[in-house]
Structure formats: structure tokens, C-alpha cells
Amino acid sequence: MKAAYIEKFGGPEVLQYGDLPDPVAGSGEVVVDVHAATVNAADWKFRAGEYARHSNVKFPQIPGRDFSGVVSAVGDGADLKVGDAVFGVLGAGKEGTYCEKVAIPAALVAKKPDGLSHIDAAALALTGLTAINSVEDTLKLRRGETILIQGGAGGVAGFAIQFAKYLGARVITTCSAANVDYVRSLGADQVIDYNAENFTRVVSGCDAVFDTVGGDVAKQSYAVLKPGGRAAFIASGAEAPKPDRSDVAGLRPPVPRSRKAMERIAELYVAGAVKPPEVKLYKLSQAADAHRLSQARHFRGKLVFQVR
């Protein structure tokens, strides 16, 4: 199979494109012919060797965590059949979707809704999984509450804006001036241009914050919470930044993988509660270019590999 892969950790230039062995379906697994896979920030962090758990990996390694495609082989005990259109996210700590075929436990994938393209299904997979686990399961956002979502033009944050509105919350978000109309189209009630305003000066009394940016933005996010408020962080490493006040909570969503979670995303799409993000398409052979753009963080929506 064709794949984008690395033989060593490093910058975008270490990404190669070529042939690697096809995977085989083990017990309870399926092999999926990948039609689309996406670029996530975790991918270039993996490529750069930033995860301690990968210190002893054997090369070559294929980046990537989510995908959409069609089942082409079924292992013993798997409850799917050849020809099923599915989408999903690899198990926690697993990489390997920048390729034409992927083996995955059947229990981690769900059937793709008929009206959803493979490109859009892939774009919703890890973004939706992360947003739902962060907003609903971790922050436990409730109707009538106010949430600040940092970095609203990104894939995860864009899903989170729509999902928070679906849950009945008031949504404030931050973005650059170029993306104001885009995040408003997703349902944001108040938009802050982070280049023109400091969010800590114009926002206060929030019930919850969902930070997808990290760094100083994450640390400053506690300032806008009301007493008893809670904040969830996905761009600050394995643990949430420690709050500088004792009356709020900092949380790190676990983002567990499951078919149920994928089915929840599918249900939200079918119900019209969320729509796919804007997408910029790449070929697998353009993986280095996609990583450069992703790492620069100046784009909106999702970067997607059209594999087939």
C-alpha cells in the first residue's frame, strides 16, 4: 500500500511517500480501505518526537489518527462485513492512518451515514470525539450556561461551538478577524478578535472554558471563570494547567475511543446539529506541506488527505 511515513523523528521534511506492507485483520479487527484521513496537531507532535511513549518506537512509522473508508477484510469475531462504509479513530496512543489501508478493532468504528462523504466523515471523527468528550462528558455543559471556546476556527473548536449551541449554551469564542464570519456561521454568540482585544478584559463570569490553543491563552483562561467554574484543556499536554485560584477546576479530557462515540457524532450530523468544517484537501504525497500548514496554526477547519 502507499503511505506517508517517517524513518526518524524531525521536521516536516522527514515525511516520505512510498510503499509499505498491507495490514492484516487480527481477531476482532477489520481492514479498512482508507478514502480520507485528516491532519491533527497530534500528528506533527508525533512526527517531531514530542511524545515520551514513542521514545522506543520501531521505524518506519505512519502518522495519523482518524479516517473514513470501506471495510475490505474482516477478522474472526468482528461484527462488520466487507463493503461497510465506516469512520473512526485509532485506539489511544496509536498512529497510522496516512495510508491506503488500516487495521483497527471493529469495536472502535461506526458506520458512516449515507449522506456524509468520506472526506467530511474523516473531518468530523477525532474533532467530534474530542469536542463531545470535552464539552459534554468533561465540562458537563448545561443549557443556559455560558462557555468560552478558545480558537474557534479550528476543527475541534468549530465542532464544539455547534455542539455547545445544540446543548443550549451561550457561546463566546476567539479567532482572528479573517475568521469572524466563519465562527458566527457556526453559531457563536460573541466573537473576540484576539489580535484586537484581550479576552480577559471583555469576558467574565463564564461557567466553562474549552481551550484548544494552549500556552499563555490556556493559563489566562481561568480569569474569565465565575466561582465554581471549570475549564477543559486539550493543547497543554497530559495535564491541565494549574489554576492560580482555588475556586475553579482545571480538567484534561481523556477522549476515550469507542463505537458509541462515533455513533454519537453520526447522530448529531444526521440531526443537523453539526455540519462538517471547511476542508483543505491534500494528497498523501503532500504530507509535508500539510504538516507545515498545520504546525503554523493559521488555517481554519480541517486539513484532509483524499486517499482514494
Coordinates of C-alpha atoms in Angstrom, one line a residue:
M1 CA 0.0 0.0 0.0
K2 CA 1.0 3.6 -0.5
A3 CA 1.7 5.6 2.7
A4 CA 3.2 8.8 4.1
Y5 CA 5.6 7.7 6.8
I6 CA 8.8 8.6 8.7
E7 CA 12.0 6.8 9.2
K8 CA 13.1 9.2 12.0
F9 CA 11.7 12.0 14.1
G10 CA 12.2 15.5 12.9
G11 CA 10.6 18.4 10.9
P12 CA 8.1 18.1 8.1
E13 CA 11.0 17.2 5.7
V14 CA 11.3 13.7 7.3
L15 CA 7.9 12.7 5.9
Q16 CA 8.3 10.3 3.0
Y17 CA 5.8 8.8 0.5
G18 CA 6.1 5.2 -0.8
D19 CA 5.1 1.6 -0.4
L20 CA 4.7 -0.2 2.9
P21 CA 3.3 -3.7 3.7
D22 CA -0.5 -4.1 3.8
P23 CA -2.0 -4.7 7.2
V24 CA -3.8 -7.9 8.1
A25 CA -7.0 -8.1 10.2
G26 CA -6.5 -9.8 13.5
S27 CA -9.1 -11.3 15.8
G28 CA -11.9 -8.7 16.2
E29 CA -10.4 -6.4 13.7
V30 CA -11.2 -5.1 10.2
V31 CA -9.0 -3.8 7.5
V32 CA -10.4 -0.6 6.0
D33 CA -9.5 0.8 2.6
V34 CA -9.0 4.4 3.6
H35 CA -10.7 7.0 1.5
A36 CA -9.8 10.0 3.6
A37 CA -7.7 10.8 6.7
T38 CA -7.0 14.1 8.4
V39 CA -4.2 16.1 9.9
N40 CA -4.3 16.8 13.6
A41 CA -1.9 18.7 15.8
A42 CA -1.1 15.4 17.5
D43 CA 0.4 14.2 14.1
W44 CA 3.1 16.7 13.8
K45 CA 3.9 16.5 17.5
F46 CA 4.3 12.7 17.0
R47 CA 6.4 13.3 13.8
A48 CA 8.7 15.6 15.9
G49 CA 9.1 13.0 18.6
E50 CA 7.4 15.0 21.3
Y51 CA 5.6 12.1 22.9
A52 CA 7.6 10.2 25.6
R53 CA 5.7 7.0 24.9
H54 CA 7.2 6.9 21.4
S55 CA 10.8 7.0 22.5
N56 CA 11.4 3.3 21.7
V57 CA 9.3 3.0 18.5
K58 CA 10.4 1.0 15.6
F59 CA 10.5 2.7 12.2
P60 CA 9.0 3.2 9.7
Q61 CA 6.0 4.9 11.5
I62 CA 2.9 6.2 9.8
P63 CA 1.3 9.3 11.4
G64 CA -2.5 9.9 11.7
R65 CA -5.3 9.0 14.0
D66 CA -8.7 9.3 12.2
F67 CA -10.1 8.2 8.9
S68 CA -13.1 7.2 6.8
G69 CA -13.3 4.3 4.3
V70 CA -14.7 0.9 3.3
V71 CA -14.2 -2.4 5.1
S72 CA -12.1 -4.7 2.8
A73 CA -11.3 -7.6 5.1
V74 CA -12.8 -8.9 8.4
G75 CA -11.1 -10.8 11.2
D76 CA -12.6 -13.5 13.3
G77 CA -15.2 -12.2 15.7
A78 CA -15.6 -8.8 14.0
D79 CA -19.2 -7.7 13.6
L80 CA -18.9 -5.8 10.4
K81 CA -18.8 -7.0 6.8
V82 CA -16.8 -6.3 3.7
G83 CA -18.3 -3.3 1.9
D84 CA -19.4 -1.5 5.0
A85 CA -18.6 2.3 4.9
V86 CA -17.1 3.2 8.2
F87 CA -15.3 6.0 10.0
G88 CA -13.3 6.1 13.3
V89 CA -10.3 7.0 15.4
L90 CA -7.4 4.7 16.2
G91 CA -7.1 3.5 19.8
A92 CA -5.4 5.8 22.3
G93 CA -1.7 6.0 21.7
K94 CA -2.0 4.5 18.2
E95 CA -0.9 6.2 15.0
G96 CA -1.2 5.1 11.4
T97 CA -3.9 6.5 9.1
Y98 CA -1.8 8.3 6.4
C99 CA -2.1 5.3 4.2
E100 CA -4.3 3.3 1.8
K101 CA -5.2 0.6 4.4
V102 CA -5.6 0.4 8.1
A103 CA -6.3 -2.4 10.6
I104 CA -8.5 -1.5 13.6
P105 CA -10.7 -3.2 16.2
A106 CA -14.2 -3.2 14.8
A107 CA -15.5 -2.0 18.1
L108 CA -13.8 1.4 17.5
V109 CA -15.5 2.3 14.2
A110 CA -19.1 3.1 13.3
K111 CA -21.0 3.0 10.0
K112 CA -20.8 6.2 8.1
P113 CA -24.1 8.0 7.4
D114 CA -25.1 7.7 3.8
G115 CA -25.4 11.4 3.2
L116 CA -21.9 12.1 4.7
S117 CA -18.9 12.0 2.3
H118 CA -15.8 10.1 3.4
I119 CA -13.9 13.5 3.4
D120 CA -16.4 15.1 5.8
A121 CA -16.7 11.9 7.9
A122 CA -12.9 11.9 8.5
A123 CA -13.0 15.6 9.2
L124 CA -15.6 15.0 12.0
A125 CA -14.1 11.9 13.5
L126 CA -11.4 13.0 16.0
T127 CA -12.6 16.6 16.1
G128 CA -16.1 15.4 17.1
L129 CA -14.8 12.8 19.5
T130 CA -12.7 15.4 21.3
A131 CA -15.3 18.1 21.3
I132 CA -18.1 15.9 22.7
N133 CA -15.9 14.3 25.4
S134 CA -14.6 17.8 26.4
V135 CA -17.9 19.7 26.3
E136 CA -20.4 17.2 27.4
D137 CA -18.6 14.5 29.3
T138 CA -15.8 16.5 31.0
L139 CA -17.2 20.0 31.4
K140 CA -20.8 18.7 31.7
L141 CA -22.1 21.9 30.0
R142 CA -25.7 22.5 30.6
R143 CA -28.5 24.5 29.0
G144 CA -28.4 28.2 29.8
E145 CA -24.7 28.2 30.8
T146 CA -22.0 30.4 29.1
I147 CA -18.9 28.8 27.6
L148 CA -15.8 30.5 26.2
I149 CA -14.2 28.4 23.4
Q150 CA -10.7 29.4 22.6
G151 CA -9.5 29.2 18.9
G152 CA -13.0 28.9 17.4
A153 CA -11.9 28.5 13.7
G154 CA -10.1 25.2 14.4
G155 CA -11.6 21.8 13.7
V156 CA -12.3 20.7 17.3
A157 CA -13.4 24.2 18.4
G158 CA -15.6 24.6 15.4
F159 CA -17.4 21.4 16.3
A160 CA -17.5 22.4 19.9
I161 CA -19.2 25.7 19.1
Q162 CA -22.0 23.9 17.2
F163 CA -22.4 21.3 19.9
A164 CA -22.5 23.8 22.7
K165 CA -25.3 25.7 20.9
Y166 CA -27.1 22.4 20.4
L167 CA -26.9 21.8 24.2
G168 CA -28.5 25.2 24.8
A169 CA -25.4 27.2 26.0
R170 CA -24.4 30.7 25.2
V171 CA -21.1 30.6 23.2
I172 CA -18.2 33.1 23.2
T173 CA -15.2 32.3 21.0
T174 CA -11.9 33.8 20.0
C175 CA -10.4 33.9 16.5
S176 CA -8.6 36.2 14.1
A177 CA -10.5 38.9 12.2
A178 CA -10.4 36.8 9.0
N179 CA -12.5 34.1 10.7
V180 CA -15.1 36.1 12.5
D181 CA -17.8 35.4 9.9
Y182 CA -16.9 31.8 9.8
V183 CA -17.3 31.2 13.5
R184 CA -20.5 33.2 13.6
S185 CA -21.8 30.9 10.9
L186 CA -21.2 28.0 13.3
G187 CA -23.4 29.7 15.9
A188 CA -21.1 31.7 18.1
D189 CA -23.0 34.4 20.0
Q190 CA -20.0 36.6 20.7
V191 CA -16.7 36.7 18.8
I192 CA -13.5 38.2 20.1
D193 CA -10.7 39.1 17.6
Y194 CA -7.7 38.1 19.6
N195 CA -5.4 40.4 17.7
A196 CA -7.6 43.4 18.6
E197 CA -8.8 42.6 22.1
N198 CA -7.5 40.7 25.2
F199 CA -10.3 38.3 26.0
T200 CA -9.7 38.7 29.8
R201 CA -10.7 42.3 29.5
V202 CA -14.0 41.7 27.7
V203 CA -15.2 38.4 29.1
S204 CA -16.1 37.4 32.7
G205 CA -18.5 35.2 34.6
C206 CA -18.2 32.2 32.4
D207 CA -19.5 28.8 33.6
A208 CA -16.9 27.0 31.5
V209 CA -13.9 27.4 29.2
F210 CA -12.8 25.0 26.5
D211 CA -9.2 25.8 25.4
T212 CA -7.8 24.4 22.2
V213 CA -4.9 26.9 21.9
G214 CA -2.5 26.2 24.8
G215 CA 0.3 28.3 26.2
D216 CA -0.5 31.6 27.8
V217 CA -4.0 31.6 26.4
A218 CA -4.7 28.5 28.4
K219 CA -3.2 29.8 31.6
Q220 CA -5.2 33.1 31.3
S221 CA -8.5 31.3 30.7
Y222 CA -9.1 30.7 34.4
A223 CA -9.5 34.5 34.8
V224 CA -12.8 34.6 32.9
L225 CA -14.5 31.9 35.1
K226 CA -17.0 32.6 37.8
P227 CA -16.5 30.9 41.2
G228 CA -17.2 27.2 40.8
G229 CA -16.4 27.4 37.0
R230 CA -14.5 24.7 35.2
A231 CA -12.1 24.7 32.3
A232 CA -11.0 21.9 29.9
F233 CA -7.7 21.9 28.1
I234 CA -6.6 19.8 25.1
A235 CA -3.5 21.7 24.0
S236 CA -1.5 21.8 27.2
G237 CA -0.1 18.3 27.4
A238 CA -1.3 15.4 29.5
E239 CA -2.4 17.5 32.4
A240 CA -4.4 20.7 32.7
P241 CA -2.5 23.9 33.7
K242 CA -2.8 24.5 37.4
P243 CA -5.3 27.3 38.2
D244 CA -4.0 30.4 40.0
R245 CA -7.2 30.5 42.1
S246 CA -8.8 27.9 44.3
D247 CA -12.5 28.3 43.4
V248 CA -12.3 26.8 39.8
A249 CA -11.4 23.5 38.3
G250 CA -8.9 22.6 35.6
L251 CA -9.6 19.4 33.6
R252 CA -7.9 17.3 31.0
P253 CA -10.5 15.4 28.8
P254 CA -9.5 11.7 28.4
V255 CA -11.0 11.3 24.9
P256 CA -11.8 7.6 25.1
R257 CA -12.3 5.8 21.8
S258 CA -15.5 3.7 21.1
R259 CA -18.1 2.9 18.5
K260 CA -20.7 4.6 20.7
A261 CA -18.8 7.9 20.5
M262 CA -18.6 7.6 16.7
E263 CA -22.3 6.8 16.5
R264 CA -23.0 10.0 18.6
I265 CA -21.2 12.1 16.0
A266 CA -23.2 10.4 13.2
E267 CA -26.4 11.1 15.1
L268 CA -25.6 14.8 15.6
Y269 CA -24.8 15.1 11.9
V270 CA -28.0 13.4 10.7
A271 CA -30.0 15.5 13.2
G272 CA -28.5 18.7 11.6
A273 CA -26.9 19.7 14.9
V274 CA -23.4 19.9 13.4
K275 CA -22.1 20.4 10.0
P276 CA -18.6 19.4 8.7
P277 CA -15.9 22.1 8.9
E278 CA -14.3 23.8 6.0
V279 CA -11.8 21.4 4.4
K280 CA -8.5 21.9 2.6
L281 CA -7.5 18.8 0.6
Y282 CA -4.1 17.2 0.1
K283 CA -2.7 14.1 -1.4
L284 CA -0.7 11.7 0.8
S285 CA 2.4 12.6 -1.2
Q286 CA 1.9 16.2 0.1
A287 CA 2.0 15.3 3.8
A288 CA 5.0 17.5 4.5
D289 CA 3.1 20.6 3.1
A290 CA 0.1 19.7 5.1
H291 CA 2.2 19.4 8.3
R292 CA 3.8 22.8 7.7
L293 CA 0.4 24.5 7.4
S294 CA -1.0 22.6 10.4
Q295 CA 2.0 23.5 12.6
A296 CA 1.8 27.2 11.6
R297 CA -1.8 27.1 13.0
H298 CA -3.0 29.8 10.6
F299 CA -5.9 27.9 8.9
R300 CA -9.5 27.1 9.7
G301 CA -11.4 23.9 9.6
K302 CA -9.6 20.7 8.8
L303 CA -6.7 19.5 6.5
V304 CA -7.7 16.3 4.9
F305 CA -5.9 13.7 2.8
Q306 CA -8.0 12.4 -0.1
V307 CA -6.6 8.9 -0.3
R308 CA -9.0 7.4 -2.9

